[in-house]
Structure formats: structure tokens, C-alpha cells
Short mmCIF file of C-alpha atoms and ligand atoms in Angstrom, two decimals:
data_model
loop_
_atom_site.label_atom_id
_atom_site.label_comp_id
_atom_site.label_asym_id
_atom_site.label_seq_id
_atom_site.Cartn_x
_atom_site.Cartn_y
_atom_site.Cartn_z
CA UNK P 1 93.00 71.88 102.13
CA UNK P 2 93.29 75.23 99.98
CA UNK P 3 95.26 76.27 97.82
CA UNK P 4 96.53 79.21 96.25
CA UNK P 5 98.50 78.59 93.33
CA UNK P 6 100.16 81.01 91.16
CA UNK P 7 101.20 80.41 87.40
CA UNK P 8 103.43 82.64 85.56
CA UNK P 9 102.61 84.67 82.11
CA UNK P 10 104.78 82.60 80.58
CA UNK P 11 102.76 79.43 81.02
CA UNK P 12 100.14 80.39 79.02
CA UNK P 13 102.30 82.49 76.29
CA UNK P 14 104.94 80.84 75.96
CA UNK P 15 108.43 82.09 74.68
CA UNK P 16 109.26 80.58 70.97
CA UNK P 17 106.09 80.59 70.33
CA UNK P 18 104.08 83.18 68.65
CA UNK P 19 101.00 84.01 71.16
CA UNK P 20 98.24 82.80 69.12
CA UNK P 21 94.81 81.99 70.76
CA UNK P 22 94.97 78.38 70.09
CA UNK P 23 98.42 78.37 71.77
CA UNK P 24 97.27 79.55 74.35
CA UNK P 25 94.17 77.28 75.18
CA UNK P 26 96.77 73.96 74.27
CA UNK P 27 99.16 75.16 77.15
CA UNK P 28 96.10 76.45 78.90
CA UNK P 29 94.75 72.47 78.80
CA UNK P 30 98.05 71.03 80.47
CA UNK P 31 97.78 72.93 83.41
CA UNK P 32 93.72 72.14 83.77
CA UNK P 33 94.60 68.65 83.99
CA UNK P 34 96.46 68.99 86.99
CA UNK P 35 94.00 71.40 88.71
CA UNK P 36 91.50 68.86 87.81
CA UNK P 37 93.47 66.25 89.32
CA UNK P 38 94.12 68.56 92.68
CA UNK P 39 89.72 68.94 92.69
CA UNK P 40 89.47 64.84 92.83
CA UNK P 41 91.70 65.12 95.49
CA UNK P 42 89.98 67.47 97.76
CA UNK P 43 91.94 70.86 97.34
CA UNK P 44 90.05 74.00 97.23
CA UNK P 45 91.76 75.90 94.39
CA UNK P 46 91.87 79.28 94.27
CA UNK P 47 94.22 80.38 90.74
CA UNK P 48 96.25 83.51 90.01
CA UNK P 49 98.44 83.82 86.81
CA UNK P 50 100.47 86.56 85.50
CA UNK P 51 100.21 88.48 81.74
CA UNK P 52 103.03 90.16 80.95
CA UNK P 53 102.95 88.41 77.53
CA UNK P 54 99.20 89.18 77.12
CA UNK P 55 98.54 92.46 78.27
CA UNK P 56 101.49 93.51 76.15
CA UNK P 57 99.92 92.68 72.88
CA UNK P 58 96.40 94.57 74.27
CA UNK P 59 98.61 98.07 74.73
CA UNK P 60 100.36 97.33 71.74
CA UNK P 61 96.91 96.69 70.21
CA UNK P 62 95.38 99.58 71.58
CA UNK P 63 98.27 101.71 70.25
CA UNK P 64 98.18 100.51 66.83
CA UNK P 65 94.56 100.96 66.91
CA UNK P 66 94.45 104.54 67.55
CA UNK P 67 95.56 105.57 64.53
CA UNK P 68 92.65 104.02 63.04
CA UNK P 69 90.73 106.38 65.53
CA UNK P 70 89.40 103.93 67.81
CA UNK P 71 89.92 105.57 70.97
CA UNK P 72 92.99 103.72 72.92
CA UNK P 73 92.20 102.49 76.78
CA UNK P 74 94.20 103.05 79.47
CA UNK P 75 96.57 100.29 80.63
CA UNK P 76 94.64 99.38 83.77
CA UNK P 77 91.66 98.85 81.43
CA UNK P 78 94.00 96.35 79.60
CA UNK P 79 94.63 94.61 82.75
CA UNK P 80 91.43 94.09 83.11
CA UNK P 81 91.17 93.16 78.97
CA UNK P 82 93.53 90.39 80.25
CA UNK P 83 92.45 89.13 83.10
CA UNK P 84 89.03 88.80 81.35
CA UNK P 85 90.70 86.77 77.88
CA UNK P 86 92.94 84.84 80.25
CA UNK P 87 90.05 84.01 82.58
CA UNK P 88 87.54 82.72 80.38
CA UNK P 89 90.21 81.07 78.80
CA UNK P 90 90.70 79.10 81.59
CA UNK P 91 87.32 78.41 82.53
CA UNK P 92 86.39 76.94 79.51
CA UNK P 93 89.56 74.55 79.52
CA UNK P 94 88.76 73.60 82.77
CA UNK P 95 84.97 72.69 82.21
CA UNK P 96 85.71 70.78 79.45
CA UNK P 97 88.34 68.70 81.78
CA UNK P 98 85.62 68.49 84.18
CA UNK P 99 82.88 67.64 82.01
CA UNK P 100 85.28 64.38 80.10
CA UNK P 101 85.94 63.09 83.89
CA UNK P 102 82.51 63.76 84.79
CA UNK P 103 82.97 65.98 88.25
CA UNK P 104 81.02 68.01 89.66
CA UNK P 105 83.17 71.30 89.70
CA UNK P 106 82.59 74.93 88.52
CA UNK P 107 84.70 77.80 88.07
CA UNK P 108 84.86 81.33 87.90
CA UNK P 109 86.74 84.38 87.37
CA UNK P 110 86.53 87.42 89.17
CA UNK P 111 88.38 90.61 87.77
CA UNK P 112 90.29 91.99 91.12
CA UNK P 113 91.15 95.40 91.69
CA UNK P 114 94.02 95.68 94.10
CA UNK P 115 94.73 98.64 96.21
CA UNK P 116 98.14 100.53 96.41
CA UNK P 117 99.11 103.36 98.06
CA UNK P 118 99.20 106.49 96.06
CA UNK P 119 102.63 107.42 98.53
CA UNK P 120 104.03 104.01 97.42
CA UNK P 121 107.64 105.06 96.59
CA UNK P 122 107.52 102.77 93.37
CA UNK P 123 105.36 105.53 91.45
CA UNK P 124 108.43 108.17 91.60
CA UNK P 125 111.16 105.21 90.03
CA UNK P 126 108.75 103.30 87.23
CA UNK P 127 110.77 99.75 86.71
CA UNK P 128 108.73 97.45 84.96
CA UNK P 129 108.81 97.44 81.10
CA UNK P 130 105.46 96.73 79.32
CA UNK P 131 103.81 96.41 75.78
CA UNK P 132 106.59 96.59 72.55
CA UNK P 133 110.03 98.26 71.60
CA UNK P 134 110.32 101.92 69.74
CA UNK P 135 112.99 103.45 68.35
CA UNK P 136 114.66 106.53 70.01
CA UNK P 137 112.29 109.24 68.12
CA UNK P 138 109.28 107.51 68.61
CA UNK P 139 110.35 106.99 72.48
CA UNK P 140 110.97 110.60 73.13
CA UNK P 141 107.60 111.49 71.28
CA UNK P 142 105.52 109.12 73.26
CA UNK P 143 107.54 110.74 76.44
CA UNK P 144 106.30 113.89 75.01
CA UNK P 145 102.52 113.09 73.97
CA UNK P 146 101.64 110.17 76.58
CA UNK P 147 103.63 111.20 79.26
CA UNK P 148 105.19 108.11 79.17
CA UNK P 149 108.84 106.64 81.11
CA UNK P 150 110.27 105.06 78.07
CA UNK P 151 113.64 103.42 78.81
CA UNK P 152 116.29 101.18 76.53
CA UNK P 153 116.08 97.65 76.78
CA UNK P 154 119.33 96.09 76.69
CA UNK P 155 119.79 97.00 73.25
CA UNK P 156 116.69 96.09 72.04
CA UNK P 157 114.92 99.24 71.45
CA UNK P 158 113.27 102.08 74.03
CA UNK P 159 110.27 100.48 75.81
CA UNK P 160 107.41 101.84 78.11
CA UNK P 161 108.60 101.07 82.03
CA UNK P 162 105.51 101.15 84.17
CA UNK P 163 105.54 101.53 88.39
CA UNK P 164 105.54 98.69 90.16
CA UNK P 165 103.72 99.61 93.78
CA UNK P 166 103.18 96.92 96.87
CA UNK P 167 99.72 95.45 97.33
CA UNK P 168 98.07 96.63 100.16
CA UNK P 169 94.84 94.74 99.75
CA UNK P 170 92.67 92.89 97.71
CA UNK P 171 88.63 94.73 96.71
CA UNK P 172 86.89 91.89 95.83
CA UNK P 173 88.67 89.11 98.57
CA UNK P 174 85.12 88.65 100.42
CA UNK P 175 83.35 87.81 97.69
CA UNK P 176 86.58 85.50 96.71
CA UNK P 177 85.77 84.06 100.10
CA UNK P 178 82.29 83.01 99.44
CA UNK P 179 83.14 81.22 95.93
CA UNK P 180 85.71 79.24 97.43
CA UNK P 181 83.40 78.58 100.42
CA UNK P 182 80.38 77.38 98.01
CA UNK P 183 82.69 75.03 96.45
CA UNK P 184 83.73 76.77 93.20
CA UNK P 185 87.46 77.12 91.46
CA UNK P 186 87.94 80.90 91.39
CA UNK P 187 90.11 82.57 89.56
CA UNK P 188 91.73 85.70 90.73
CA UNK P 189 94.08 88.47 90.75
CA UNK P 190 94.96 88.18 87.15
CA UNK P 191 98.36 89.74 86.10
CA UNK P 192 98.83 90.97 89.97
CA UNK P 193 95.21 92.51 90.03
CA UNK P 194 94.18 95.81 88.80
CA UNK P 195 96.21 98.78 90.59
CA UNK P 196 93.56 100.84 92.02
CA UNK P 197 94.22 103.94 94.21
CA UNK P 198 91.59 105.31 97.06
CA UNK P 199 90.62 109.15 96.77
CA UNK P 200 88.64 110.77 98.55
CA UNK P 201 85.47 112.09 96.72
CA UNK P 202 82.96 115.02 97.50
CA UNK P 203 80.83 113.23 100.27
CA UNK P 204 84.24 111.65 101.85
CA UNK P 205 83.71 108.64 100.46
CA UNK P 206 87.36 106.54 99.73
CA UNK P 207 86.46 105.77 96.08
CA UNK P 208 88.84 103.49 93.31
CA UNK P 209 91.01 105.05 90.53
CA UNK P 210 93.03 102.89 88.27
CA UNK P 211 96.18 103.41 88.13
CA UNK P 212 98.91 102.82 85.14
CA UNK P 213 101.34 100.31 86.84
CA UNK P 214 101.35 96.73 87.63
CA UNK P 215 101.42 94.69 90.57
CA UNK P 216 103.52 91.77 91.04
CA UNK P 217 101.76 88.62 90.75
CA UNK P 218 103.53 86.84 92.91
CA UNK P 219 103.18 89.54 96.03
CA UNK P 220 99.30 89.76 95.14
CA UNK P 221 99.10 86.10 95.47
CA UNK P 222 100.36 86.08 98.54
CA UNK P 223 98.22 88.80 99.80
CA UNK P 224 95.38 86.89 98.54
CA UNK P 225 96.37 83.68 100.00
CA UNK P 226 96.57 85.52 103.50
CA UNK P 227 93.00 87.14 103.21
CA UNK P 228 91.81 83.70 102.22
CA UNK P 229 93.73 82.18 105.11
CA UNK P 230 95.33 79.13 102.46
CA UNK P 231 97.02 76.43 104.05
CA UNK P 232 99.05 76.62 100.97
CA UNK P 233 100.87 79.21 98.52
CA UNK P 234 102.05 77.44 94.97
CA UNK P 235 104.37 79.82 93.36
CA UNK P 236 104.63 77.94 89.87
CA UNK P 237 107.63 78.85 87.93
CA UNK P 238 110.07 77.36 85.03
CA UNK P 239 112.62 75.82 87.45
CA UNK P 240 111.51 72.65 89.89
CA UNK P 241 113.32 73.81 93.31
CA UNK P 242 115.08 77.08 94.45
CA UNK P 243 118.50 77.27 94.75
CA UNK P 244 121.35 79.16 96.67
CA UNK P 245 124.44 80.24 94.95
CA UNK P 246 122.62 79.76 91.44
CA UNK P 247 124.35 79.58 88.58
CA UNK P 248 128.15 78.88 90.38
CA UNK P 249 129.65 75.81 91.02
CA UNK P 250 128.66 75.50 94.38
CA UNK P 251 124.91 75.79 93.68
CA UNK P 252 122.98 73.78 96.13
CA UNK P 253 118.47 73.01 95.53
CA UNK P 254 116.84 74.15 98.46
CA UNK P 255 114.02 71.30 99.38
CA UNK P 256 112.37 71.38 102.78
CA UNK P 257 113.22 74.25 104.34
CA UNK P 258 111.94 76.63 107.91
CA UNK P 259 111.30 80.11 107.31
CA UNK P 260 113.83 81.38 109.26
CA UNK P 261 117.17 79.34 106.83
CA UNK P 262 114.65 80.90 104.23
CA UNK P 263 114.46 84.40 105.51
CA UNK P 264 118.28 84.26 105.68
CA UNK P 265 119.37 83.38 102.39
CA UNK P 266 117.04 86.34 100.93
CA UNK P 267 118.99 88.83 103.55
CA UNK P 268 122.29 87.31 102.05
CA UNK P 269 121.20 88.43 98.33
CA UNK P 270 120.66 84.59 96.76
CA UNK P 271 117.73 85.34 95.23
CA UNK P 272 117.77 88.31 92.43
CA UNK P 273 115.08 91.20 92.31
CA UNK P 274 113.91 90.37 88.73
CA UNK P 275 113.05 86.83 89.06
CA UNK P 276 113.10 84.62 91.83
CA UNK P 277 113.59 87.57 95.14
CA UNK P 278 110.06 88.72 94.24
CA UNK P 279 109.09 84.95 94.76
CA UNK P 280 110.84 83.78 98.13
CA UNK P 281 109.88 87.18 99.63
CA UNK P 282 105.76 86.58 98.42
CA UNK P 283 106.53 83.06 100.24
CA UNK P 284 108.19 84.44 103.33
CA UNK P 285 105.70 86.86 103.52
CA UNK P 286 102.95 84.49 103.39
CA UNK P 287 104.21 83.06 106.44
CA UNK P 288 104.89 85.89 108.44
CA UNK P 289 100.96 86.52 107.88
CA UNK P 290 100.13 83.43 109.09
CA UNK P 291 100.47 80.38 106.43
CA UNK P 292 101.56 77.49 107.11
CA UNK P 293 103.47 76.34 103.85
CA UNK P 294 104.72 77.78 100.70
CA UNK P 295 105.80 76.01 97.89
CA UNK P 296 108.26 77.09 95.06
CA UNK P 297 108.21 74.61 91.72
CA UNK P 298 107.68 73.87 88.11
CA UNK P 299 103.80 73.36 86.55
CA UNK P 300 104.87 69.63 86.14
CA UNK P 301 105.79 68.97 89.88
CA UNK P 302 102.44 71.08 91.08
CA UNK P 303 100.18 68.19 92.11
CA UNK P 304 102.91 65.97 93.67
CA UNK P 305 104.31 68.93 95.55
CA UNK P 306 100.83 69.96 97.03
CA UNK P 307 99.63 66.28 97.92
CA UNK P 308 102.71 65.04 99.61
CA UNK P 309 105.47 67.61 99.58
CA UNK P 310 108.23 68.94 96.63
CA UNK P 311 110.01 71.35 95.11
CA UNK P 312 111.18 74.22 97.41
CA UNK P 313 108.89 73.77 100.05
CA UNK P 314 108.97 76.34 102.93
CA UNK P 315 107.49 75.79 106.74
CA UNK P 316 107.19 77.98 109.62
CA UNK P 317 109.63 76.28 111.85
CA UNK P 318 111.55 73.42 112.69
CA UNK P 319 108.87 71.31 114.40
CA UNK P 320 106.70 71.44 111.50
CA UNK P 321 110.07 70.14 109.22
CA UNK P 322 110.10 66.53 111.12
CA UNK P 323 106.00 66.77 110.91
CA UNK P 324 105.07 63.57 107.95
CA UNK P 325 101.97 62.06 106.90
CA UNK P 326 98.88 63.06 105.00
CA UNK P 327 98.98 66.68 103.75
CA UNK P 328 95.55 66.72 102.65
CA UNK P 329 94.76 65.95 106.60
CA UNK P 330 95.81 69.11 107.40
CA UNK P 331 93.18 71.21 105.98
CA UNK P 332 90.99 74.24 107.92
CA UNK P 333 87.92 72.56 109.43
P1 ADP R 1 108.14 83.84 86.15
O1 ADP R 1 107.79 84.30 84.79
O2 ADP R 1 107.57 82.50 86.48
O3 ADP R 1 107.91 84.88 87.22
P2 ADP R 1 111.02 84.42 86.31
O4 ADP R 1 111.84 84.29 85.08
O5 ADP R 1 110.68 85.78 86.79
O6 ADP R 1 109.72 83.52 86.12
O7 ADP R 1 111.76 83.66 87.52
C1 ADP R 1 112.17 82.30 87.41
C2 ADP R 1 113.64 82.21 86.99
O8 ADP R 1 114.48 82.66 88.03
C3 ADP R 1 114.14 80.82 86.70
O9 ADP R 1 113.91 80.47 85.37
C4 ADP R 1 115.63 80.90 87.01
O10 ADP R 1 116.37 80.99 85.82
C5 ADP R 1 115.79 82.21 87.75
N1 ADP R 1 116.51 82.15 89.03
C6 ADP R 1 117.23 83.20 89.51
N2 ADP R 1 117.76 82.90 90.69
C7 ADP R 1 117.40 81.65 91.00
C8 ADP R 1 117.66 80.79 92.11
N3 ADP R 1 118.38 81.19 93.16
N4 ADP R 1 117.14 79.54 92.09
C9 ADP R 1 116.39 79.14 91.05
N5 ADP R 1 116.11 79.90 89.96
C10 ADP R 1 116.61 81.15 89.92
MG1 MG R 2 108.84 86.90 87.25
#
């Protein structure tokens, strides 16, 4: 079987708590455990994780560092700054769990560019806020200077609002292919991937630009997991199951369900755009490309879900619902 499973930002930064590197790496080692665990039981693992928490401290670094007169880098440069701290972080943790349980596993990262379309509507209505909060004067300076879409933050100062395009497809998902083939853990797509546009240069070449926006991690993973052709998408989250009418008195968890009960409860508005919609539509869209199961759940119901079924689990249709037995079975070739 592979997998590709998706962490948030937040797993690895966690709120409350103040972002240092060794926090990181301690939340970093729960989560290797259970990938470690998934390994020994046969999964091909293929990881993508979001940064909003890290790559906001590298723009806010690179800011603060420019008025020493070190030369600040663009933010799809700090994408890559954080999909490059995040990924080593993450291969180290993982070698060492390999190493104390004595398997033979590798892993490695590979910083993914991700191509959108320079048309993509998203670029003319920026929506998602990045890096740290200003006051009013310094906001309409940086909108002066930087060129910047500064916006307030429910009352918590002016921040920088980047575009948020769709992910057409993935650079590097060959060579993705290949690691995953030879056996390794790969580790991919960081923060939604590097936005990269295609222009045309002087020979007619389509060449890569970077791009200041971000991607959503959760539609790049699912991009990723259809070029990979996964027989499973893991969006990992802080809630075990999905529900429908959230938050009322009638709220119902969603476990096993077909795409099509799925598709309509997204059409009905259950899921909201800023957290979980951007989630059931990666994992409906995963499907409509040809995967055969998408799962929705917490980092402590990951290895359960994937080896026998959990959490919001999605199929193609109804047939496949009654379908029991050994997941693992299932597996490409
Ligand atoms: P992540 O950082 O993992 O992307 P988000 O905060 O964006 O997490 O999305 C997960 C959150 O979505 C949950 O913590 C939950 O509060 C919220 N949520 C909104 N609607 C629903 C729903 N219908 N069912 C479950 N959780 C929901
Ligand atoms: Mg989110």
C-alpha cells in the first residue's frame, strides 16, 4: 500500500507554545513513531506537512534582518527556507526512530516547486495572511515600499495577505516516483510546494518563476497523491472525524462514507472555506482523479485509520463501503 499523508503546520509548531527548535523536533518525534510503525507494516509513505507557523517566523526574520542590511529573500525563497528546516527536521527524527528499532528505512526530502497558473483568479483577490502583525502606519508603508496587500486581522493588527492559486502540477513528481519506488520515505510538497509560474523565455523554452503566494497543502497533497497514483490520502488534522452541522446541536461524525454523500454535504456548505472545505474538497478531488480512499483524522488515530479503517474515511462508491478485510491487501502490485 501507499500512502500519502498530510500533517498540518500546527503539528510541528504548535499553538501555546513558543516555536523553539527543540519544540519542534519533540512534536516532530511523536509523529515519527507512527510513520515508523506504518514502515513495519508495509506502507510506502510518502509525507507532506504544512508551515504556516514556520515560514512566518523566516519572513518575519528576513524583515527584521534587513535593517541590519542583510539583503531580505523573497517569500518563495522562504518556502523553500522551510521546507528545507522542516525536512531535515524530520529526517533526522525519523532515522533515529529507525535506527533504535533497527529497520532498514531511509528518508528524504525533496524541495517541490508546484506550478500555478499565472491567470489563476486567486492572484487578483490575495486571501491568505502570512508572517507577523503591523500597526496601521507601518501597514500602509509596507503597501507603499513592498508592494504589499496588508489587511486587518480581526483586531489584531494589519497583516501581509498573500494569493492563494490552485495547483496545477507538481515539478519534481517523477523523481518523487522513483524514491518511493526504490523504497525510501520521501518527503514532499512542504507548506503546499513552492508556487512557481511557467514563462516563456528567449528560445521558447516554458521556464519556472517563483511566485509570492502559497499553495494549500492540503490541495497539493492531493495532487501529489494522484501523480503518485496512492491508494491512500491521510489528511491529518486536530479533530478525529468530520462532521456535518458542526458546532449545532444536531452535529452528526461522518465515519465511512461514498464520495457521492461526501460530494453532497460540501455542495450543501457543511464544511467552511478556512478550515475543513479546503480538506473534504482535496479528498473528493483525490477521488475524482482516481483514488481509491481518503481519510480525514487526528495524528493519534493515523496508523489505526490507515491499517484497518477510521476517522472520516471516504470511498468511491457504495460497493467498496460493504468491501472488509485486510487493507494492507489492497495495495498496487
Ligand atoms: P489544519 O491546520 O490542520 O489545516 P484547520 O484549523 O485549518 O487545521 O482545520 C481543522 C479545524 O476545522 C478543526 O479544528 C475544526 O475546529 C474545524 N472544523 C470546521 N468545520 C468542521 C467540521 N464540519 N467537522 C470537523 N471539524 C470542523
Ligand atoms: Mg487549514
Amino acid at each position: 500500500m501507499r500512502a500519502v499523508i498530510a500533517f498540518g503546520g500546527n503539528a510541528i509548531a504548535r499553538s501555546g507554545q513558543r516555536g523553539t527548535y527543540q519544540e519542534q523536533l519533540a512534536n516532530i518525534r511523536e509523529m515519527s513513531a507512527a510513520l515508523a510503525d506504518l514502515v513495519e507494516a508495509g506502507v510506502g509513505v510518502v509525507i507532506t506537512h504544512g508551515n504556516g507557523p514556520q515560514v512566518g517566523q523566516i519572513a518575519l526574520q528576513q524583515d527584521l534582518a534587513s535593517a541590519a542590511g542583510i539583503p531580505p529573500m523573497p517569500f518563495d525563497a522562504a518556502g523553500a527556507m522551510s521546507e528545507g528546516l522542516i525536512g531535515y527536521m524530520l529526517q533526522q527524527s525519523l532515522h533515529n526512530t529507525f535506527v533504535e528499532r533497527r529497520m532498514e528505512a531511509g528518508c528524504v526530502t525533496v524541495i517541490t516547486q508546484v506550478v500555478v497558473a499565472a491567470s489563476d483568479p486567486a492572484f487578483r483577490n490575495p486571501t491568505k495572511p502570512v508572517g507577523g502583525f503591523y500597526t496601521r502606519p507601518q501597514a500602509e508603508e509596507l503597501e507603499e515600499t513592498k508592494g504589499w496587500t496588508m489587511v486587518e486581522d480581526a483586531g489584531r493588527g494589519y497583516r501581509r495577505v498573500v494569493p492563494s492559486p490552485r495547483p496545477l502540477t507538481i515539478v519534481e513528481w517523477p523523481s518523487i516516483a522513483h524514491l518511493v519506488e526504490s523504497g525510501a520515505m520521501v518527503i514532499a510538497a512542504g507548506g503546499g510546494g513552492i508556487p512557481v509560474v511557467e514563462t516563456e523565455s528567449e528560445s521558447g523554452a516554458a521556464t519556472l518563476r517563483g511566485v509570492e503566494a502559497v499553495i494549500d497543502k492540503d490541495r497539493a497533497s492531493a495532487r501529489l497523491a494522484a501523480l503518485l497514483t496512492a491508494d491512500v490520502l491521510v489528511l491529518l488534522t486536530d479533530v478525529e472525524q468530520v462532521a456535518v452541522r458542526y458546532g449545532t446541536p444536531e452535529q452528526r461524525w461522518l465515519g465511512r462514507v461514498s464520495l457521492d454523500e461526501m460530494r453532497e454535504h460540501l455542495e450543501a456548505g457543511e464544511f467552511p472555506p478556512g478550515s475543513m472545505g479546503p480538506k473534504v474538497e482535496s479528498a473528493v478531488a483525490f477521488l475524482e482523479q482516481g483514488g481509491r480512499r481518503a481519510i480525514i483524522t487526528s495524528v493519534g488515530r493515523l496508523v489505526p485509520a490507515v491499517l484497518r479503517g477510521g476517522g472520516t474515511e471516504i470511498l468511491p462508491d457504495a460497493g467498496s463501503l460493504a468491501a472488509t478485510g485486510d487493507l494492507t491487501g489492497a495495495a498496487h502490485g
